[in-house]
XYZ file of N, CA and C in Angstrom:
729
model
N -22.137 -7.987 5.286
C -22.015 -6.810 4.420
C -23.005 -5.742 4.878
N -22.538 -4.623 5.451
C -23.451 -3.584 5.914
C -24.133 -2.867 4.756
N -25.372 -2.474 4.983
C -26.136 -1.758 3.961
C -25.888 -0.262 4.076
N -25.990 0.257 5.303
C -25.756 1.675 5.541
C -24.301 1.862 5.970
N -23.455 2.237 5.039
C -22.027 2.335 5.296
C -21.674 3.638 5.989
N -20.735 3.563 6.930
C -20.226 4.737 7.598
C -19.161 5.413 6.757
N -18.604 6.534 7.244
C -17.606 7.275 6.454
C -16.341 6.481 6.186
N -15.939 5.608 7.134
C -14.720 4.829 6.942
C -14.999 3.536 6.198
N -16.190 2.966 6.367
C -16.532 1.728 5.669
C -16.659 1.942 4.172
N -17.007 3.172 3.769
C -17.123 3.461 2.342
C -15.776 3.359 1.639
N -14.686 3.529 2.387
C -13.356 3.465 1.792
C -12.833 2.042 1.701
N -13.488 1.106 2.392
C -13.030 -0.274 2.377
C -13.464 -0.961 1.097
N -12.751 -2.033 0.766
C -13.054 -2.794 -0.442
C -13.950 -3.963 -0.060
N -15.199 -3.945 -0.511
C -16.147 -4.997 -0.193
C -16.370 -5.947 -1.360
N -15.626 -5.746 -2.455
C -15.826 -6.594 -3.626
C -15.568 -8.056 -3.336
N -14.459 -8.354 -2.666
C -14.099 -9.746 -2.387
C -15.095 -10.431 -1.459
N -15.516 -9.797 -0.329
C -16.493 -10.471 0.529
C -17.844 -10.675 -0.135
N -18.281 -9.730 -0.975
C -19.602 -9.848 -1.600
C -19.586 -10.888 -2.704
N -18.610 -10.790 -3.614
C -18.522 -11.743 -4.720
C -17.689 -12.953 -4.285
N -18.202 -13.695 -3.331
C -17.476 -14.842 -2.793
C -18.310 -16.104 -2.927
N -17.635 -17.238 -2.836
C -18.303 -18.532 -2.964
C -19.295 -18.762 -1.838
N -18.992 -18.265 -0.649
C -19.899 -18.454 0.487
C -21.215 -17.712 0.281
N -21.144 -16.502 -0.290
C -22.374 -15.753 -0.576
C -23.199 -16.471 -1.632
N -22.534 -16.959 -2.677
C -23.242 -17.695 -3.729
C -23.875 -18.963 -3.182
N -23.164 -19.667 -2.293
C -23.705 -20.895 -1.704
C -24.913 -20.593 -0.831
N -24.834 -19.505 -0.064
C -25.970 -19.131 0.774
C -27.190 -18.756 -0.046
N -26.983 -18.003 -1.119
C -28.099 -17.628 -1.986
C -28.683 -18.850 -2.689
N -27.817 -19.776 -3.073
C -28.296 -20.984 -3.743
C -29.140 -21.832 -2.801
N -28.747 -21.883 -1.529
C -29.535 -22.621 -0.532
C -30.912 -21.998 -0.364
N -30.965 -20.674 -0.273
C -32.253 -19.990 -0.157
C -33.096 -20.190 -1.415
N -32.426 -20.267 -2.564
C -33.160 -20.500 -3.807
C -33.808 -21.877 -3.805
N -33.074 -22.891 -3.365
C -33.616 -24.247 -3.318
C -34.724 -24.379 -2.285
N -34.677 -23.558 -1.248
C -35.730 -23.587 -0.229
C -36.939 -22.751 -0.622
N -36.862 -22.112 -1.776
C -37.982 -21.313 -2.252
C -38.078 -19.935 -1.644
N -37.015 -19.490 -0.987
C -37.030 -18.177 -0.356
C -36.542 -17.071 -1.288
N -36.021 -17.462 -2.447
C -35.584 -16.502 -3.452
C -36.206 -16.867 -4.790
N -36.506 -15.876 -5.637
C -37.098 -16.171 -6.949
C -36.098 -16.859 -7.871
N -36.594 -17.477 -8.939
C -35.735 -18.196 -9.878
C -34.758 -17.264 -10.586
N -35.135 -15.995 -10.735
C -34.247 -15.043 -11.396
C -32.927 -14.858 -10.640
N -32.912 -15.270 -9.377
C -31.700 -15.128 -8.568
C -30.569 -16.002 -9.088
N -30.902 -17.033 -9.866
C -29.884 -17.946 -10.379
C -28.842 -17.205 -11.220
N -29.275 -16.201 -11.959
C -28.339 -15.406 -12.767
C -27.359 -14.646 -11.873
N -27.878 -14.125 -10.769
C -27.009 -13.418 -9.823
C -26.005 -14.370 -9.195
N -26.450 -15.575 -8.871
C -25.560 -16.580 -8.283
C -24.438 -16.940 -9.255
N -24.788 -17.128 -10.519
C -23.771 -17.442 -11.530
C -22.769 -16.298 -11.681
N -23.274 -15.071 -11.629
C -22.397 -13.905 -11.731
C -21.427 -13.847 -10.556
N -21.934 -14.119 -9.352
C -21.067 -14.105 -8.172
C -20.005 -15.190 -8.277
N -20.374 -16.345 -8.810
C -19.419 -17.449 -8.949
C -18.261 -17.092 -9.880
N -18.566 -16.508 -11.024
C -17.488 -16.180 -11.964
C -16.643 -15.021 -11.444
N -17.255 -14.100 -10.703
C -16.490 -13.006 -10.116
C -15.589 -13.516 -8.992
N -16.081 -14.504 -8.247
C -15.269 -15.097 -7.186
C -14.005 -15.730 -7.762
N -14.142 -16.429 -8.877
C -12.980 -17.048 -9.522
C -12.014 -15.987 -10.042
N -12.564 -14.887 -10.534
C -11.711 -13.810 -11.032
C -10.912 -13.178 -9.894
N -11.571 -12.935 -8.767
C -10.874 -12.386 -7.609
C -9.800 -13.343 -7.109
N -10.068 -14.643 -7.171
C -9.075 -15.622 -6.728
C -7.848 -15.611 -7.631
N -8.058 -15.484 -8.928
C -6.922 -15.419 -9.856
C -6.061 -14.197 -9.562
N -6.706 -13.086 -9.222
C -5.963 -11.854 -8.954
C -5.471 -11.758 -7.511
N -5.701 -12.787 -6.715
C -5.211 -12.811 -5.337
C -4.469 -14.101 -5.032
N -3.860 -14.681 -6.043
C -3.141 -15.935 -5.845
C -1.893 -15.703 -5.002
N -1.543 -16.709 -4.217
C -0.388 -16.611 -3.331
C 0.350 -17.939 -3.297
N 1.502 -17.938 -2.641
C 2.327 -19.143 -2.614
C 1.869 -20.150 -1.570
N 0.926 -19.763 -0.714
C 0.413 -20.699 0.282
C -0.429 -21.761 -0.415
N -0.205 -23.049 -0.133
C -1.022 -24.100 -0.774
C -2.504 -23.883 -0.520
N -3.291 -24.028 -1.562
C -4.724 -23.775 -1.453
C -5.481 -24.816 -2.255
N -6.572 -25.288 -1.682
C -7.367 -26.300 -2.377
C -8.165 -25.704 -3.529
N -8.335 -24.380 -3.526
C -9.030 -23.724 -4.627
C -8.074 -23.589 -5.804
N -8.431 -24.176 -6.915
C -7.530 -24.200 -8.072
C -7.248 -22.805 -8.616
N -8.221 -21.902 -8.536
C -8.026 -20.557 -9.080
C -7.197 -19.676 -8.148
N -7.035 -20.096 -6.906
C -6.277 -19.304 -5.925
C -4.792 -19.666 -5.931
N -4.432 -20.679 -6.656
C -3.035 -21.087 -6.718
C -2.239 -20.103 -7.583
N -0.913 -20.076 -7.417
C -0.085 -19.132 -8.191
C -0.371 -19.198 -9.678
N -0.400 -18.031 -10.297
C -0.723 -17.940 -11.721
C 0.410 -18.529 -12.556
N 0.060 -19.526 -13.401
C 1.054 -20.192 -14.251
C 0.650 -20.181 -15.719
N -0.386 -19.407 -16.027
C -0.848 -19.292 -17.411
C -1.334 -20.633 -17.961
N -1.920 -21.433 -17.087
C -2.446 -22.729 -17.507
C -3.829 -22.553 -18.122
N -4.328 -23.604 -18.737
C -5.570 -23.507 -19.511
C -6.760 -23.068 -18.669
N -6.905 -23.589 -17.453
C -8.066 -23.248 -16.629
C -8.071 -21.758 -16.281
N -6.897 -21.176 -16.089
C -6.798 -19.751 -15.779
C -7.024 -18.893 -17.014
N -6.431 -19.290 -18.124
C -6.581 -18.529 -19.364
C -8.023 -18.556 -19.849
N -8.666 -19.706 -19.751
C -10.052 -19.826 -20.207
C -10.974 -18.909 -19.411
N -10.777 -18.865 -18.099
C -11.659 -18.013 -17.289
C -11.388 -16.535 -17.553
N -10.136 -16.171 -17.726
C -9.827 -14.775 -18.041
C -10.410 -14.374 -19.391
N -10.401 -15.291 -20.342
C -11.004 -15.011 -21.655
C -12.509 -14.833 -21.527
N -13.124 -15.670 -20.687
C -14.568 -15.542 -20.444
C -14.887 -14.183 -19.837
N -14.072 -13.743 -18.877
C -14.332 -12.477 -18.203
C -14.067 -11.286 -19.121
N -13.078 -11.399 -19.999
C -12.854 -10.327 -20.969
C -14.063 -10.157 -21.870
N -14.582 -11.265 -22.351
C -15.773 -11.216 -23.202
C -16.976 -10.695 -22.425
N -17.077 -11.095 -21.154
C -18.202 -10.667 -20.317
C -18.194 -9.156 -20.114
N -17.042 -8.596 -19.755
C -16.966 -7.157 -19.484
C -17.111 -6.321 -20.756
N -16.783 -6.892 -21.897
C -16.963 -6.170 -23.156
C -18.436 -6.110 -23.565
N -19.225 -7.088 -23.121
C -20.629 -7.165 -23.524
C -21.600 -6.691 -22.446
N -21.131 -6.521 -21.235
C -22.026 -6.195 -20.131
C -22.671 -4.828 -20.332
N -23.909 -4.708 -19.888
C -24.647 -3.445 -19.925
C -25.222 -3.187 -18.539
N -25.086 -1.962 -18.081
C -25.583 -1.565 -16.770
C -26.746 -0.606 -16.974
N -27.897 -0.978 -16.432
C -29.118 -0.179 -16.579
C -29.468 0.450 -15.240
N -29.750 1.730 -15.254
C -30.127 2.434 -14.033
C -31.486 1.952 -13.541
N -31.583 1.658 -12.256
C -32.850 1.211 -11.682
C -33.802 2.381 -11.427
N -33.285 3.605 -11.574
C -34.119 4.784 -11.330
C -34.974 5.121 -12.540
N -34.314 5.252 -13.705
C -35.057 5.650 -14.906
C -34.882 4.681 -16.064
N -34.155 3.586 -15.860
C -34.015 2.578 -16.899
C -33.071 2.943 -18.025
N -32.231 3.955 -17.845
C -31.295 4.358 -18.898
C -30.009 3.529 -18.827
N -29.312 3.484 -19.948
C -28.051 2.747 -20.030
C -26.924 3.611 -19.461
N -26.319 3.161 -18.372
C -25.253 3.925 -17.712
C -23.925 3.161 -17.774
N -23.798 2.289 -18.762
C -22.589 1.464 -18.870
C -21.334 2.308 -19.017
N -21.418 3.382 -19.794
C -20.238 4.219 -20.047
C -19.743 4.917 -18.789
N -20.588 5.014 -17.767
C -20.197 5.674 -16.522
C -19.636 4.703 -15.495
N -19.654 3.431 -15.814
C -19.155 2.415 -14.885
C -17.652 2.211 -15.100
N -16.842 2.864 -14.299
C -15.390 2.808 -14.472
C -14.809 1.428 -14.179
N -15.510 0.631 -13.379
C -14.958 -0.669 -13.015
C -14.841 -1.592 -14.224
N -15.686 -1.390 -15.240
C -15.640 -2.262 -16.421
C -14.316 -2.089 -17.145
N -13.979 -0.850 -17.445
C -12.705 -0.588 -18.110
C -11.533 -0.950 -17.209
N -11.721 -0.783 -15.906
C -10.670 -1.143 -14.960
C -10.344 -2.625 -14.987
N -11.383 -3.460 -15.062
C -11.159 -4.906 -15.131
C -10.521 -5.300 -16.458
N -10.934 -4.676 -17.532
C -10.338 -4.985 -18.838
C -8.846 -4.655 -18.845
N -8.502 -3.515 -18.258
C -7.092 -3.124 -18.185
C -6.314 -4.086 -17.290
N -6.907 -4.462 -16.163
C -6.221 -5.347 -15.219
C -5.959 -6.721 -15.817
N -6.956 -7.286 -16.488
C -6.802 -8.622 -17.068
C -5.761 -8.612 -18.178
N -5.896 -7.673 -19.109
C -4.922 -7.589 -20.206
C -3.524 -7.261 -19.689
N -3.463 -6.404 -18.675
C -2.172 -6.039 -18.109
C -1.476 -7.216 -17.450
N -2.243 -8.040 -16.739
C -1.634 -9.192 -16.084
C -1.136 -10.217 -17.098
N -1.888 -10.423 -18.165
C -1.463 -11.365 -19.205
C -0.178 -10.895 -19.882
N -0.083 -9.607 -20.145
C 1.136 -9.073 -20.769
C 2.306 -9.089 -19.787
N 2.014 -8.840 -18.518
C 3.067 -8.891 -17.505
C 3.622 -10.304 -17.379
N 2.743 -11.289 -17.456
C 3.189 -12.680 -17.394
C 4.160 -12.990 -18.535
N 3.808 -12.576 -19.731
C 4.671 -12.839 -20.889
C 6.032 -12.181 -20.694
N 6.022 -10.932 -20.213
C 7.267 -10.192 -20.021
C 8.148 -10.839 -18.959
N 7.564 -11.181 -17.819
C 8.344 -11.764 -16.729
C 8.782 -13.185 -17.041
N 7.918 -13.930 -17.713
C 8.246 -15.313 -18.039
C 9.411 -15.393 -19.023
N 9.464 -14.443 -19.945
C 10.556 -14.431 -20.925
C 11.883 -14.015 -20.299
N 11.818 -13.247 -19.219
C 13.046 -12.743 -18.602
C 13.646 -13.700 -17.579
N 12.913 -14.742 -17.195
C 13.425 -15.678 -16.202
C 14.305 -16.743 -16.836
N 15.153 -17.336 -16.026
C 16.068 -18.362 -16.530
C 15.366 -19.707 -16.727
N 14.302 -19.932 -15.975
C 13.577 -21.201 -16.064
C 12.095 -20.910 -16.320
N 11.729 -20.610 -17.540
C 10.342 -20.242 -17.861
C 9.314 -21.298 -17.473
N 9.669 -22.561 -17.581
C 8.701 -23.617 -17.293
C 8.338 -23.689 -15.813
N 9.210 -23.191 -14.940
C 8.964 -23.248 -13.500
C 8.477 -21.918 -12.929
N 8.331 -20.917 -13.773
C 7.982 -19.587 -13.269
C 6.508 -19.513 -12.885
N 6.230 -18.871 -11.754
C 4.858 -18.622 -11.303
C 4.756 -17.157 -10.881
N 3.532 -16.643 -10.902
C 3.286 -15.243 -10.554
C 2.312 -15.183 -9.391
N 2.737 -14.574 -8.295
C 1.859 -14.383 -7.140
C 1.103 -13.070 -7.335
N -0.097 -13.174 -7.834
C -0.836 -11.973 -8.232
C -1.307 -11.136 -7.055
N -1.319 -11.701 -5.851
C -1.753 -10.893 -4.710
C -0.789 -9.749 -4.430
N 0.422 -9.835 -4.983
C 1.395 -8.762 -4.809
C 1.159 -7.607 -5.778
N 0.234 -7.778 -6.698
C -0.025 -6.745 -7.700
C -1.183 -5.836 -7.320
N -1.985 -6.236 -6.336
C -3.146 -5.423 -5.994
C -2.824 -4.433 -4.886
N -3.807 -3.628 -4.516
C -3.605 -2.546 -3.557
C -4.132 -2.885 -2.170
N -4.371 -4.156 -1.922
C -4.961 -4.526 -0.639
C -4.054 -4.145 0.529
N -2.761 -4.420 0.399
C -1.819 -4.078 1.475
C -1.767 -2.574 1.693
N -1.745 -1.830 0.596
C -1.713 -0.372 0.695
C -2.992 0.163 1.317
N -4.136 -0.417 0.940
C -5.410 0.011 1.511
C -5.456 -0.275 3.008
N -4.891 -1.401 3.416
C -4.906 -1.753 4.837
C -4.100 -0.768 5.668
N -2.923 -0.407 5.176
C -2.093 0.513 5.954
C -2.692 1.915 5.978
N -3.315 2.339 4.859
C -3.992 3.631 4.860
C -5.186 3.600 5.811
N -5.875 2.454 5.870
C -6.997 2.321 6.791
C -6.566 2.462 8.241
N -5.396 1.925 8.571
C -4.874 2.058 9.932
C -4.597 3.514 10.270
N -4.031 4.251 9.321
C -3.758 5.670 9.561
C -5.063 6.450 9.720
N -6.057 6.094 8.905
C -7.330 6.829 8.969
C -8.023 6.616 10.310
N -7.981 5.391 10.825
C -8.738 5.058 12.026
C -8.016 5.416 13.315
N -6.692 5.510 13.283
C -5.938 5.669 14.523
C -5.228 7.007 14.647
N -5.347 7.864 13.687
C -4.641 9.143 13.727
C -5.617 10.300 13.582
N -6.438 10.459 14.583
C -7.356 11.585 14.607
C -8.460 11.513 13.580
N -8.875 10.282 13.203
C -9.940 10.114 12.207
C -9.648 10.897 10.932
N -8.430 10.801 10.478
C -8.023 11.485 9.249
C -8.475 10.649 8.065
N -9.541 11.055 7.411
C -10.133 10.254 6.340
C -9.279 10.245 5.083
N -8.598 11.333 4.817
C -7.826 11.429 3.575
C -6.418 11.954 3.854
N -5.546 11.124 4.429
C -4.169 11.579 4.654
C -3.472 11.857 3.337
N -2.771 12.961 3.279
C -2.117 13.378 2.038
C -0.658 12.925 2.026
N -0.041 12.852 0.829
C 1.386 12.512 0.756
C 2.260 13.483 1.532
N 1.830 14.751 1.627
C 2.612 15.747 2.362
C 2.694 15.377 3.836
N 1.582 14.859 4.392
C 1.576 14.468 5.793
C 2.509 13.294 6.043
N 2.515 12.321 5.134
C 3.422 11.194 5.271
C 4.870 11.654 5.127
N 5.102 12.584 4.235
C 6.449 13.131 4.046
C 6.911 13.854 5.305
N 5.998 14.599 5.934
C 6.339 15.322 7.154
C 6.723 14.361 8.268
N 5.987 13.241 8.390
C 6.296 12.245 9.416
C 7.678 11.658 9.182
N 7.981 11.366 7.915
C 9.286 10.795 7.584
C 10.414 11.769 7.913
N 10.222 13.033 7.543
C 11.243 14.049 7.821
C 11.401 14.244 9.325
N 10.279 14.212 10.043
C 10.310 14.412 11.491
C 11.137 13.333 12.171
N 10.956 12.072 11.724
C 11.671 10.962 12.351
C 13.160 10.988 12.029
N 13.504 11.389 10.800
C 14.890 11.300 10.358
C 15.713 12.542 10.680
N 15.079 13.720 10.690
C 15.836 14.962 10.773
C 15.774 15.630 12.136
N 14.644 15.542 12.803
C 14.478 16.309 14.031
C 15.406 15.854 15.151
N 15.540 14.544 15.439
C 16.447 14.153 16.530
C 17.875 14.653 16.354
N 18.527 14.489 15.183
C 19.881 15.053 15.025
C 19.917 16.566 15.169
N 18.872 17.237 14.640
C 18.842 18.694 14.735
C 18.703 19.139 16.189
N 17.818 18.453 16.937
C 17.639 18.801 18.339
C 18.917 18.548 19.128
N 19.564 17.430 18.828
C 20.818 17.098 19.497
C 21.878 18.149 19.198
N 21.961 18.532 17.935
C 22.936 19.538 17.514
C 22.675 20.870 18.216
N 21.410 21.270 18.273
C 21.073 22.538 18.905
C 21.380 22.512 20.401
N 21.106 21.383 21.033
C 21.355 21.283 22.466
C 22.850 21.342 22.773
N 23.633 20.632 21.957
C 25.081 20.655 22.157
C 25.654 22.057 21.934
N 25.145 22.722 20.908
C 25.629 24.075 20.623
C 25.268 25.028 21.763
N 24.099 24.837 22.336
C 23.688 25.673 23.461
C 24.620 25.479 24.648
N 24.985 24.214 24.912
C 25.897 23.942 26.020
C 27.269 24.565 25.769
N 27.686 24.501 24.503
C 28.981 25.101 24.162
C 28.969 26.610 24.393
N 27.905 27.250 23.932
C 27.826 28.708 24.051
C 27.667 29.152 25.494
N 27.171 28.273 26.349
C 27.061 28.637 27.764
C 28.437 28.752 28.419
N 29.451 28.096 27.793
C 30.810 28.169 28.317
C 31.661 29.196 27.567
N 31.376 29.345 26.296
C 32.164 30.292 25.500
C 31.287 30.793 24.356
N 31.095 32.105 24.259
C 30.162 32.653 23.275
C 30.750 33.839 22.531
N 31.847 33.601 21.841
C 32.411 34.658 21.009
C 31.636 34.753 19.695
N 31.821 35.834 18.957
C 31.104 36.038 17.696
C 31.425 34.952 16.679
N 32.657 34.482 16.694
C 33.066 33.452 15.744
C 32.317 32.144 15.988
N 32.169 31.760 17.255
C 31.447 30.525 17.584
C 29.959 30.649 17.261
N 29.398 31.810 17.539
C 27.976 32.013 17.263
C 27.704 31.925 15.768
N 28.545 32.571 14.971
C 28.363 32.527 13.528
C 28.576 31.117 12.989
N 29.547 30.406 13.554
C 29.803 29.033 13.127
C 28.601 28.139 13.436
N 28.024 28.328 14.603
C 26.867 27.524 14.974
C 25.667 27.785 14.089
N 25.482 29.038 13.712
C 24.347 29.376 12.848
C 24.484 28.770 11.455
N 25.702 28.591 11.016
C 25.927 28.079 9.656
C 25.889 26.559 9.583
N 25.854 25.884 10.724
C 25.889 24.421 10.726
C 24.475 23.846 10.690
N 24.287 22.860 9.840
C 22.991 22.163 9.755
C 23.115 20.677 10.047
N 24.334 20.144 10.016
C 24.547 18.717 10.255
C 25.374 18.509 11.520
N 25.101 17.421 12.192
C 25.825 17.077 13.411
C 27.080 16.297 13.053
N 28.244 16.744 13.516
C 29.484 16.014 13.261
C 30.250 15.822 14.564
N 31.449 15.241 14.476
C 32.226 14.923 15.664
C 32.688 16.167 16.406
N 32.800 17.273 15.686
C 33.261 18.499 16.332
C 32.317 18.932 17.441
N 31.027 18.789 17.213
C 30.054 19.193 18.216
C 30.148 18.300 19.451
N 30.379 17.018 19.224
C 30.474 16.096 20.347
C 31.673 16.426 21.229
N 32.795 16.720 20.618
C 33.990 17.046 21.388
C 33.836 18.385 22.103
N 33.238 19.351 21.413
C 33.070 20.676 22.002
C 32.184 20.627 23.241
N 31.333 19.659 23.312
C 30.432 19.558 24.459
C 31.187 19.025 25.682
N 32.093 18.069 25.462
C 32.737 17.408 26.588
C 34.048 18.078 27.022
N 34.741 18.770 26.134
C 36.038 19.337 26.498
C 35.878 20.772 27.009
N 36.725 21.151 27.906
C 36.718 22.528 28.403
C 37.436 23.409 27.392
N 36.932 24.614 27.188
C 37.520 25.482 26.174
C 38.880 26.017 26.594
N 39.150 25.959 27.884
C 40.469 26.403 28.335
C 41.526 25.336 28.111
N 41.089 24.132 27.780
C 42.025 23.038 27.551
C 42.352 22.978 26.065
N 43.616 23.132 25.733
C 44.021 23.141 24.327
C 44.450 21.777 23.821
N 44.300 20.746 24.630
C 44.726 19.406 24.216
C 43.853 18.905 23.068
N 44.474 18.147 22.187
C 43.744 17.599 21.047
C 42.861 16.420 21.446
N 43.145 15.805 22.598
C 42.376 14.637 23.026
C 41.954 14.839 24.467
N 40.640 14.709 24.745
C 40.103 14.889 26.081
C 39.112 13.779 26.379
N 39.330 13.028 27.460
C 38.431 11.940 27.853
C 38.196 10.973 26.702
N 39.291 10.592 26.042
C 39.231 9.627 24.935
C 38.474 10.152 23.717
N 38.248 11.452 23.652
C 37.594 12.060 22.498
C 38.622 12.889 21.744
N 38.756 12.613 20.448
C 39.743 13.329 19.649
C 39.057 14.458 18.889
N 39.696 15.612 18.900
C 39.115 16.786 18.261
C 39.154 16.657 16.744
N 38.027 17.005 16.109
C 37.955 16.966 14.657
C 38.808 18.071 14.061
N 39.336 17.826 12.869
C 40.216 18.802 12.227
C 39.502 20.089 11.865
N 38.186 20.031 11.673
C 37.445 21.230 11.285
C 36.735 21.879 12.459
N 37.074 21.450 13.690
C 36.419 22.029 14.862
C 37.002 23.396 15.168
N 36.135 24.321 15.566
C 36.563 25.658 15.948
C 37.076 25.638 17.385
N 38.116 26.352 17.650
C 38.670 26.415 19.001
C 38.284 27.738 19.642
């Protein structure tokens, strides 16, 4: 866990790595060796309960030896821990280390966890009631978090000109570019080839009014304008094609 975070590391989620069982185990080892004060035990306990909470909210269908990481089934061990965490976040107080004032009301993560826990419990009830086999229903909670979304945004930030805050407009532009530009370029190129052979006012006006590529453009590119045949080189002229 880096102490001095860079501009991109600040956007990453470090909650899971910090509040993990491995960190708690390492701190507990240092505590037993006398390298940490006894007050550290409270921090270790806090990390342990947070680790279990993160596991409940990141459960997946892959078999796991960690009981809290298994798919959410609203069993007693899961409900009991969620109840403990609800009570914990309702009673927690955050004191500023600078001036000793109570800054609990400014800690948005507290209300965020309360909303997440209550929301997941209500979602379970709703989904469980709607399934045909309620007793066999499980919820993969890792699909409810933003980890996947954060990862893909992180890839865009790091690999696309160090863009720290890509906007929805930029993503929309990329989507439009991929879907619209190739047909438009193709249409424009075909129309240019057509006009190089025949450029009357009617054809020019028709080309300006067209925004979509259809079969008429394809035929107009391959057939000679002096040829009045409806079929040329196995290409049939569209009914709305201009002659």
